[in-house]
CSV table of C-alpha atoms in Angstrom, one decimal:
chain,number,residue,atom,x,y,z
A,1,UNK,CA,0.0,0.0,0.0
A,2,UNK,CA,1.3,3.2,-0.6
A,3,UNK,CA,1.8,6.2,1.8
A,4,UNK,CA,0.1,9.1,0.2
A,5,UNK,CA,-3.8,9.1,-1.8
A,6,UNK,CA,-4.0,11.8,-4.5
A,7,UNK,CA,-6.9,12.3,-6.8
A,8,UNK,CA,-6.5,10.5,-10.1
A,9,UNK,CA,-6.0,14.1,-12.2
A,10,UNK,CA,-3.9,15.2,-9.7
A,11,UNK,CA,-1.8,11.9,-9.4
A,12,UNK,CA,-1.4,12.3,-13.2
A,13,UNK,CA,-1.2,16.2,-13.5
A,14,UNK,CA,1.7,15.3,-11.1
A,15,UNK,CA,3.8,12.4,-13.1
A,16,UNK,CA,3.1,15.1,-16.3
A,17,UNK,CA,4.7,18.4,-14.8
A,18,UNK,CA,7.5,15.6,-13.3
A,19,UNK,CA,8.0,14.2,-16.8
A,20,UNK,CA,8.2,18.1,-18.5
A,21,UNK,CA,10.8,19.2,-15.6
A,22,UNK,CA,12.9,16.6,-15.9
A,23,UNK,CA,12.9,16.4,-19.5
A,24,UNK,CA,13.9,21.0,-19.5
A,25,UNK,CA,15.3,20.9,-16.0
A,26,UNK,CA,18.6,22.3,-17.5
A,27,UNK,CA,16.7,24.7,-19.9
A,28,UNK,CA,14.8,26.0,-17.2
A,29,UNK,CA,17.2,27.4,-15.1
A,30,UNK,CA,19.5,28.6,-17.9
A,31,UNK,CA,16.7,30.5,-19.1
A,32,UNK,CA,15.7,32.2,-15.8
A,33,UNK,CA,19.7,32.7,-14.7
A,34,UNK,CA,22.9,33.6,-16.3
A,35,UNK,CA,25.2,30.3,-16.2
A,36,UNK,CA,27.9,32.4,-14.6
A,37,UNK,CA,25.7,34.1,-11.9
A,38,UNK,CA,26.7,33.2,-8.8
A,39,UNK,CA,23.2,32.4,-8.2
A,40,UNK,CA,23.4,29.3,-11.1
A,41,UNK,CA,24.6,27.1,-8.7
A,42,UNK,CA,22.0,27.9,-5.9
A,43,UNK,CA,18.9,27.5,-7.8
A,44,UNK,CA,19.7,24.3,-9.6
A,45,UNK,CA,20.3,22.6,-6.6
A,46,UNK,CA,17.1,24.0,-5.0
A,47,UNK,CA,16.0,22.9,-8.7
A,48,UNK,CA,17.4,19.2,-8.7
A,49,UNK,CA,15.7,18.8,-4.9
A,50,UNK,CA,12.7,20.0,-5.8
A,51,UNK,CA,12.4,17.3,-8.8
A,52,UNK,CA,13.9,14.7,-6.0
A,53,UNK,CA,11.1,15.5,-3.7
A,54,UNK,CA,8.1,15.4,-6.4
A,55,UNK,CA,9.6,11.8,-7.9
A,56,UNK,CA,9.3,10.5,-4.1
A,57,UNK,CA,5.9,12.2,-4.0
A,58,UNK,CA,4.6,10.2,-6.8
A,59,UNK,CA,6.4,7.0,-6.5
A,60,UNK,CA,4.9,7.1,-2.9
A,61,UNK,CA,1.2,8.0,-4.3
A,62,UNK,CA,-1.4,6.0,-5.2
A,63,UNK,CA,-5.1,7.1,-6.9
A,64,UNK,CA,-8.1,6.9,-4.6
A,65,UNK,CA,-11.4,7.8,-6.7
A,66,UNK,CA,-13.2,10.8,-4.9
A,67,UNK,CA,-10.4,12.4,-3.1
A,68,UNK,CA,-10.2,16.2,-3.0
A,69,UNK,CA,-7.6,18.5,-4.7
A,70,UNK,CA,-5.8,18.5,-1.1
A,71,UNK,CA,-1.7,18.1,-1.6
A,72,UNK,CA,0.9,17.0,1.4
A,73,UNK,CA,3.2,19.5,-0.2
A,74,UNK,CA,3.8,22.7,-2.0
A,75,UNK,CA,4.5,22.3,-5.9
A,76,UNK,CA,4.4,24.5,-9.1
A,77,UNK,CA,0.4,24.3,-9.8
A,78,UNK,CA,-0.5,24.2,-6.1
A,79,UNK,CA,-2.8,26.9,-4.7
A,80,UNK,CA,-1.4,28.0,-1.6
A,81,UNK,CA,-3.6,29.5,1.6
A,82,UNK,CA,-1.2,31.2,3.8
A,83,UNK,CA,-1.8,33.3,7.4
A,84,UNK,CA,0.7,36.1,7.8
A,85,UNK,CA,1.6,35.6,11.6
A,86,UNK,CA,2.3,39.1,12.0
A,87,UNK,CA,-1.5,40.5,11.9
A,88,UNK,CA,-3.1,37.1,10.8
A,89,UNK,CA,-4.4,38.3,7.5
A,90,UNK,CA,-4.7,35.3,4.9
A,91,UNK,CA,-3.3,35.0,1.4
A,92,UNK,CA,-3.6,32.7,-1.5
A,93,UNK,CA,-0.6,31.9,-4.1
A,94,UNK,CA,-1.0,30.2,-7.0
A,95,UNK,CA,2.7,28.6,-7.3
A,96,UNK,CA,3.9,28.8,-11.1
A,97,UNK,CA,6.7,27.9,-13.2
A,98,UNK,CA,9.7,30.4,-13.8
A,99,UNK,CA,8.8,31.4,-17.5
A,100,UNK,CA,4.9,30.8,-16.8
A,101,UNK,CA,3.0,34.2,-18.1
A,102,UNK,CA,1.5,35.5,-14.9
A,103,UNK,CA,-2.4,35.8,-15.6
A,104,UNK,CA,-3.2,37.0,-12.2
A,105,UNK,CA,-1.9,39.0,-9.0
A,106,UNK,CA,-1.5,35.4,-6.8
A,107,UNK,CA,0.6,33.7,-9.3
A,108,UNK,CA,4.1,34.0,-7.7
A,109,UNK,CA,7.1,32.3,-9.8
A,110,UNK,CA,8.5,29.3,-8.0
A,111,UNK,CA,11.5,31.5,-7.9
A,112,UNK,CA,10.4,34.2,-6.2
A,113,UNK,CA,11.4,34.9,-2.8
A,114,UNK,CA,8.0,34.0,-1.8
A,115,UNK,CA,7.8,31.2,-4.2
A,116,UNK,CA,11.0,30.2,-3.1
A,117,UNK,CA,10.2,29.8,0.7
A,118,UNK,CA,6.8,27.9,0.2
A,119,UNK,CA,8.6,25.1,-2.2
A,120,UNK,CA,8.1,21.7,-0.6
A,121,UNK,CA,6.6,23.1,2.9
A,122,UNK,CA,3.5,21.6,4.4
A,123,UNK,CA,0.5,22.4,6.1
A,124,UNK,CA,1.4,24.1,9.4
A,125,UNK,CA,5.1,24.9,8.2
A,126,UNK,CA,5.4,28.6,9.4
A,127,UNK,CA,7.8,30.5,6.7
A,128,UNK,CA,10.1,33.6,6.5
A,129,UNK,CA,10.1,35.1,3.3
A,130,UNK,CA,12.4,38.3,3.2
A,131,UNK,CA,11.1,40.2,-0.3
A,132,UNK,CA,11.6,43.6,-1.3
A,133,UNK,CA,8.5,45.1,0.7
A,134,UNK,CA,9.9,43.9,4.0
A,135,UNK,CA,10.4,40.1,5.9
A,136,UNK,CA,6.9,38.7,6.5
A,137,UNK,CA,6.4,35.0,8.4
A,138,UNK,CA,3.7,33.7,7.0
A,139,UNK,CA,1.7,29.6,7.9
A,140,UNK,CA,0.7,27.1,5.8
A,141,UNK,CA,-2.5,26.9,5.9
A,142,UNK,CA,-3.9,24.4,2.6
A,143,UNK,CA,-2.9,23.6,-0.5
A,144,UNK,CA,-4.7,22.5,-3.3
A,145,UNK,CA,-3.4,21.2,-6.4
A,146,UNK,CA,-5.4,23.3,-9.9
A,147,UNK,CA,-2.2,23.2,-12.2
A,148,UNK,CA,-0.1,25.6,-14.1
């Protein structure tokens, strides 16, 4: 049996975007960051990690017919709630790729600073995020899986 149920579409939304990271992962980063920044390095470990923790995710998942868009952790396509612990105001993020064309305010690139802190967290996780409008600590709250 495995350890973790997902939704069939989200189950298989999952193994696609795994499939389509793997297959650009080097792409991806090259086209968000110079080769010789000395921020390369950084993100495509935080890059190869987060395609290590999303192959365990699905190799641990199986398909339960019925089950909600719930996810145990925060990936590109997941709709984050969050509480800012400071004055307990809530905010959602919709987590998308780096070259994704933003449609709305919530969708925050992966490799944003906020994007960047929520990667991989779960419900509860509390979260500093230190963005250009000042450092905010924000709580988990759900995430549910709509896509890219």
């Amino acid at each position: 049996m495995k350890e973790i149920e997902l939704s069939p579409d989200i189950l298989k939304g999952l193994q696609e975007h795994l499939e389509d990271m793997e297959e650009r992962q080097s792409q991806i980063v090259e086209d968000f960051i110079a080769k010789n920044c000395d921020e390369y390095r950084e993100y495509t470990i935080e890059f190869k990690n987060y395609l290590l923790q999303l192959r365990q995710l699905v190799e641990k998942s199986e398909e339960l017919t019925g089950k909600a868009n719930g996810m145990p952790i925060i990936t590109i396509g997941t709709l984050v709630t969050v509480i800012n612990v400071g004055n307990q105001k809530e905010f959602s993020f919709h987590i998308v790729g780096p070259n994704y064309n933003r449609k709305n305010s919530r969708d925050v690139s992966c490799m944003s600073p906020v994007g960047r802190a929520l990667m991989l967290k779960q419900v509860g996780d509390e979260v500093l995020v230190n963005a250009p409008g000042g450092t905010f600590k924000y709580q988990v709250k759900s995430i549910d899986y709509i896509g890219e």
